[in-house]
Coordinates of C-alpha atoms in Angstrom, one line a residue:
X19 CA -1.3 14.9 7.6
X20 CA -4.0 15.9 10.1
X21 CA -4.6 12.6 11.6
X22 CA -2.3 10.1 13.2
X23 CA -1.4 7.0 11.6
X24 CA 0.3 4.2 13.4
X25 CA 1.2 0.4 11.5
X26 CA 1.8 -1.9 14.7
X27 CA 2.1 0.7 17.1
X28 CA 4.8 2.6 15.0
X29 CA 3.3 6.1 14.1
X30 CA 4.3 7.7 10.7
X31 CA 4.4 11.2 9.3
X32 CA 3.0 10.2 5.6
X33 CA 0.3 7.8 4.0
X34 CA 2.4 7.2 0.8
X35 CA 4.6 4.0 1.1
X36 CA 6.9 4.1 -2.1
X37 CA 8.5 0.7 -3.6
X38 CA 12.3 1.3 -5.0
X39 CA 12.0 -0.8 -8.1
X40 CA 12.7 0.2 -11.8
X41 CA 13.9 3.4 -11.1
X42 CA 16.3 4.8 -14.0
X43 CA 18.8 5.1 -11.6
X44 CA 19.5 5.4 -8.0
X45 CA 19.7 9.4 -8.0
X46 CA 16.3 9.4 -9.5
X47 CA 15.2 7.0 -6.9
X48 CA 16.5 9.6 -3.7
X49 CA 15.0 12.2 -5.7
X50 CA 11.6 10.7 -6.0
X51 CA 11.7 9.2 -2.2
X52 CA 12.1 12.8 -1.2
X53 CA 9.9 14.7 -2.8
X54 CA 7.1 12.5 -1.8
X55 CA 7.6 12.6 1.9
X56 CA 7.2 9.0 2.2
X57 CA 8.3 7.5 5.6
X58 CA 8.5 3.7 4.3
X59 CA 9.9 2.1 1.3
X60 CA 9.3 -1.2 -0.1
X61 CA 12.6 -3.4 -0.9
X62 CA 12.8 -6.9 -2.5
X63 CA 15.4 -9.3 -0.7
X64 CA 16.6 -10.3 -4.0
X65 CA 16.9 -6.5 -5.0
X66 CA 19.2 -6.3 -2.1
X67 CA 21.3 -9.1 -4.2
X68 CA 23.2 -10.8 -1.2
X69 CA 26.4 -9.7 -0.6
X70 CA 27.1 -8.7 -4.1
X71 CA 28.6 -5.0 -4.6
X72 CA 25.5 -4.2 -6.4
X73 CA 22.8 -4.7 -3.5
X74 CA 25.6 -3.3 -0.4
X75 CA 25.5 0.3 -2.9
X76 CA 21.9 -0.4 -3.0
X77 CA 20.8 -0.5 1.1
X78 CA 23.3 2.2 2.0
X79 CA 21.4 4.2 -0.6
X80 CA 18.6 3.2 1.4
X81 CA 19.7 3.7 4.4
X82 CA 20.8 7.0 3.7
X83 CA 17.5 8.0 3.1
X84 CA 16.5 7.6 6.6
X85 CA 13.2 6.4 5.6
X86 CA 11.9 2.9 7.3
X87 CA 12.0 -0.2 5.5
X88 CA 9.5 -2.8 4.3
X89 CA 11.1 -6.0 2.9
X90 CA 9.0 -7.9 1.4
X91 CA 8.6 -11.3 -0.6
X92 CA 7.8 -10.4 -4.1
X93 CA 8.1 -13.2 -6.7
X94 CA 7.4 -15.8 -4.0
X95 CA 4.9 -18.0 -5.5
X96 CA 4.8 -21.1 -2.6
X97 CA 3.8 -20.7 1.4
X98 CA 7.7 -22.3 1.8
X99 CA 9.3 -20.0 -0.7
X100 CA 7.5 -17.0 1.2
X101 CA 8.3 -17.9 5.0
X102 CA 12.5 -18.3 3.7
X103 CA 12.5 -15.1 2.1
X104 CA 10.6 -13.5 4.8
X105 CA 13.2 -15.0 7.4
X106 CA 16.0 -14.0 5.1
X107 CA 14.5 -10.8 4.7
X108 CA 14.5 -10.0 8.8
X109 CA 18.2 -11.2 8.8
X110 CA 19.5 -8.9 6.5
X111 CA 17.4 -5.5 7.0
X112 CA 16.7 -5.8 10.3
X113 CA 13.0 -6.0 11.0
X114 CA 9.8 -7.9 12.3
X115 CA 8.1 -6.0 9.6
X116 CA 7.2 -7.6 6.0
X117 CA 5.2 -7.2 3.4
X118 CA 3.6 -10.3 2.8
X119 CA 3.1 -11.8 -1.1
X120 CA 2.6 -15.0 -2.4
X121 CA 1.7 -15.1 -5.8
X122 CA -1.0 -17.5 -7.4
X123 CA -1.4 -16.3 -10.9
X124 CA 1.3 -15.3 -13.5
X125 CA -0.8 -13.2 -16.0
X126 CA -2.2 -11.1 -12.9
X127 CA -0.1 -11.3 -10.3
X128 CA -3.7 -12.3 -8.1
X129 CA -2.8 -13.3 -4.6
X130 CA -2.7 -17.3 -3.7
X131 CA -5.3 -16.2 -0.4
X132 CA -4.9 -19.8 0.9
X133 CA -1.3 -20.0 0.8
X134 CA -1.3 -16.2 2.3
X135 CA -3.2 -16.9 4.9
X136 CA -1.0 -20.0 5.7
X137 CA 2.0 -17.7 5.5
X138 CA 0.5 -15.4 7.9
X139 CA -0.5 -18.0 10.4
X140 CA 3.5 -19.3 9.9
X141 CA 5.0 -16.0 10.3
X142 CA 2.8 -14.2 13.1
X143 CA 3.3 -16.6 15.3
X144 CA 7.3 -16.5 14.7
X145 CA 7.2 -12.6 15.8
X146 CA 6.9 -10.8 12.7
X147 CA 4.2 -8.2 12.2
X148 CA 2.5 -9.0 8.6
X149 CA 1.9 -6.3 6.0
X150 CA -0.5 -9.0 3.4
X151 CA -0.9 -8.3 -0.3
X152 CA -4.2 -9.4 -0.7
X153 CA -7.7 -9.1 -2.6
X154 CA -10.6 -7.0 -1.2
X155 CA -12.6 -10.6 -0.1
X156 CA -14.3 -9.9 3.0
X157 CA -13.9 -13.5 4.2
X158 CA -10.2 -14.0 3.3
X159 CA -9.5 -10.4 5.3
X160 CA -11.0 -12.2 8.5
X161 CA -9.3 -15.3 7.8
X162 CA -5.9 -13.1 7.5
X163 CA -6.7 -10.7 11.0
X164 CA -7.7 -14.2 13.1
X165 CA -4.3 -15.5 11.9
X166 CA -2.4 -11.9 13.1
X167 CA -2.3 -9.5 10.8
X168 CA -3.1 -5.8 12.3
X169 CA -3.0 -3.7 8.8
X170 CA -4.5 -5.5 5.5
X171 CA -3.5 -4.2 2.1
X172 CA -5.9 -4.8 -1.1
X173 CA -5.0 -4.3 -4.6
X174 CA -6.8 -1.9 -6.5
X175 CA -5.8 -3.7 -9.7
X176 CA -3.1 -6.0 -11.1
X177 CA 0.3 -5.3 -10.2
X178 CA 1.9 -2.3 -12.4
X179 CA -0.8 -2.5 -14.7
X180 CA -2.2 1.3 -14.1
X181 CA -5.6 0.6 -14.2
X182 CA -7.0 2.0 -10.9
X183 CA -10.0 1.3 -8.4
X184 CA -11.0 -1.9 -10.6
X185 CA -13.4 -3.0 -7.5
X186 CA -14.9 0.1 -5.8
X187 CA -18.0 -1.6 -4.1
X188 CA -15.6 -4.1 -2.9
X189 CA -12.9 -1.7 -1.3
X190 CA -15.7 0.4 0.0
X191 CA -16.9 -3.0 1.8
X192 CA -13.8 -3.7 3.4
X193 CA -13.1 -0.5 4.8
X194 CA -17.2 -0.9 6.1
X195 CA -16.0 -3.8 7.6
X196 CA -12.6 -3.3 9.0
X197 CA -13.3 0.1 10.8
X198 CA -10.8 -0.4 13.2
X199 CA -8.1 -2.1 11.0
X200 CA -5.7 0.3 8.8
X201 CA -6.1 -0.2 5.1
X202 CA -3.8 0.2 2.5
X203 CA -4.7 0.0 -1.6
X204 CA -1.1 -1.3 -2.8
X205 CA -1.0 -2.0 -6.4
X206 CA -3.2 -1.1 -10.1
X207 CA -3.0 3.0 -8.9
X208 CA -2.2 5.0 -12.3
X209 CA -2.0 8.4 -11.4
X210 CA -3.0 10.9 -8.3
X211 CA -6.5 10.9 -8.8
X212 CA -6.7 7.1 -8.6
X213 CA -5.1 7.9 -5.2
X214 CA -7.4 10.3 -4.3
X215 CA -9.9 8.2 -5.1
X216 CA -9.1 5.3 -2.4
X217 CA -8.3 7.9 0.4
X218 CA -11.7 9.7 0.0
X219 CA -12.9 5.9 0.7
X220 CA -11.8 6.1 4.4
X221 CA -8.5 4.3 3.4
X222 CA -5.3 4.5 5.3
X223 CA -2.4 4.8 2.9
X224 CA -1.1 3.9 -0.4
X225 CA 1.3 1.9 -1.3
X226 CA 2.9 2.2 -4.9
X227 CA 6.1 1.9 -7.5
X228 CA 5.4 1.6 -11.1
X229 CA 3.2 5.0 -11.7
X230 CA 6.3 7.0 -10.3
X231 CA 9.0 4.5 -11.1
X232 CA 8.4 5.0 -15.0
X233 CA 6.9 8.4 -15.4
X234 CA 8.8 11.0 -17.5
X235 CA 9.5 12.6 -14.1
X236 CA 9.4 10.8 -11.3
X237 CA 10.5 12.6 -8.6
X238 CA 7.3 15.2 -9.9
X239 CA 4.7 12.7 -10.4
X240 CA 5.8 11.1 -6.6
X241 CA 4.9 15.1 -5.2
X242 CA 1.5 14.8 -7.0
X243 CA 1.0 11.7 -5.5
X244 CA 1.5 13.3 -1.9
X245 CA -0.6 16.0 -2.5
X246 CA -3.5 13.9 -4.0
X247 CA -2.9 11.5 -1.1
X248 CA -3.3 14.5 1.4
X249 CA -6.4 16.3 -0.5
X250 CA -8.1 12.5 -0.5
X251 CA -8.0 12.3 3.4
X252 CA -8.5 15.3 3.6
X253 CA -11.7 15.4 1.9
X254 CA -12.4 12.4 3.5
X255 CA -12.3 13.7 7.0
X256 CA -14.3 16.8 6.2
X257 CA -17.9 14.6 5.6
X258 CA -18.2 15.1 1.7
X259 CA -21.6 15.8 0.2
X260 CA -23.8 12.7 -0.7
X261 CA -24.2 12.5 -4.5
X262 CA -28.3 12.8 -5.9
X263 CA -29.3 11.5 -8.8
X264 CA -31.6 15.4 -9.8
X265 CA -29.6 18.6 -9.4
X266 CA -30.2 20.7 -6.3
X267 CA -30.3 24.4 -6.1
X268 CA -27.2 26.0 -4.9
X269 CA -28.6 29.8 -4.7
X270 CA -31.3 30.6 -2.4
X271 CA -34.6 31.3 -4.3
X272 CA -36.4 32.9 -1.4
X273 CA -36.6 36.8 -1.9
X274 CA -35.5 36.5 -5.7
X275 CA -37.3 39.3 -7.6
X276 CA -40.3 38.5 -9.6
X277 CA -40.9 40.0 -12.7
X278 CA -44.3 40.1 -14.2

């Protein structure tokens, strides 16, 4: 990237944070973590299964990546449940950092914002640095920076489901808002141009799983997300053009002959 980015002081070489679920198998997983640059990867506590064989093969895989980790609380549903998992989490991976869910609705996977912002108040104030999975509200983003939280992360659209930018006035309000605060869309992006989308919006990162997790290739489709995630800041950087509702001339007419 052209541009530093720092989360809590920690500066990083990519905007694409990649989650490590429902891979087809771990070898795609390396493959797909590597071709997309990505600094940070997202890992579930319960993914790292305790002390069972499974989860020990599964963080020296990580590990081996050399890539930063970002537990976080996924499938937490209570403010209790969350804070456990979240100290559980620090135990066993190693790190203040978490990404920050509590869940309020089954069908959509929408935030609980009251019990996050609880959490956050809970958990900043025991020393971790909060990464929230929250909504694009304007008022619960305040609520979750007064209680500690120095990057905020909206969803774009339910969890896994693909569907994109479902709120763009919303997202572009935030990042209005927020100028100083880094911003990343995690969860609803499809495909690249999704990304691209959100990063032409003055956003910070992007945080996804399912789009490269399942596609035919994964380890192709997390490379297009780079690159889309590059040209989007890119683009973003360079000033684009302001869209007009009648078309504009893009040849000079001024010393055009005339033909009688």
């Amino acid at each position: 990237m052209t541009d530093p980015l720092t989360f809590y002081g920690i500066p990083l070489s990519s905007r694409l944070l990649l989650g490590t679920a429902q891979y087809p198998s771990p070898a795609i997983l390396t493959e797909a973590v590597r071709a997309s640059g990505a600094g940070i990867v997202t890992v579930s506590l319960r993914r790292e299964a305790g002390s069972q064989r499974s989860g020990q093969t599964f963080w020296h895989l990580i590990r081996d990546l050399g890539v930063r980790v970002l537990p976080n609380t996924a499938g937490c549903h209570t403010v209790q449940e969350a804070v456990t998992t979240a100290e559980m989490a620090r135990e066993v991976f190693g790190t203040n950092w978490i990404k920050l869910e509590v869940i309020g609705e089954a069908d959509t996977l929408q935030p609980d914002i009251f019990g996050l912002v609880e959490a956050t108040r809970i958990l900043a104030k025991d020393g971790f640095e909060v990464f929230p999975y929250t909504t694009e509200d304007l008022v619960v983003a305040d609520r979750l920076v007064e209680a500690g939280c120095r990057v905020l992360m909206p969803w774009g659209a339910p969890i896994g489901s693909g569907r994109g930018l479902n709120n763009v006035y919303g997202l572009r309000a935030l990042r209005a808002h927020f100028p100083g605060i880094p911003l990343v869309v995690d969860a609803g992006i499809g495909t690249p141009s999704h990304a691209a989308q959100a990063m032409e919006l003055g956003y910070d990162a992007i945080l996804l799983n399912t789009a490269v997790a399942k596609a035919g290739n994964p380890a192709g489709m997390a490379r297009a997300f780079a690159l889309a995630i590059e040209a989007g800041r890119l683009a973003f950087l360079a000033d684009p053009m302001t869209p007009r509702d009648m078309a504009a001339p893009s040849t000079p007419v001024l010393g055009q002959a005339v033909f009688a």
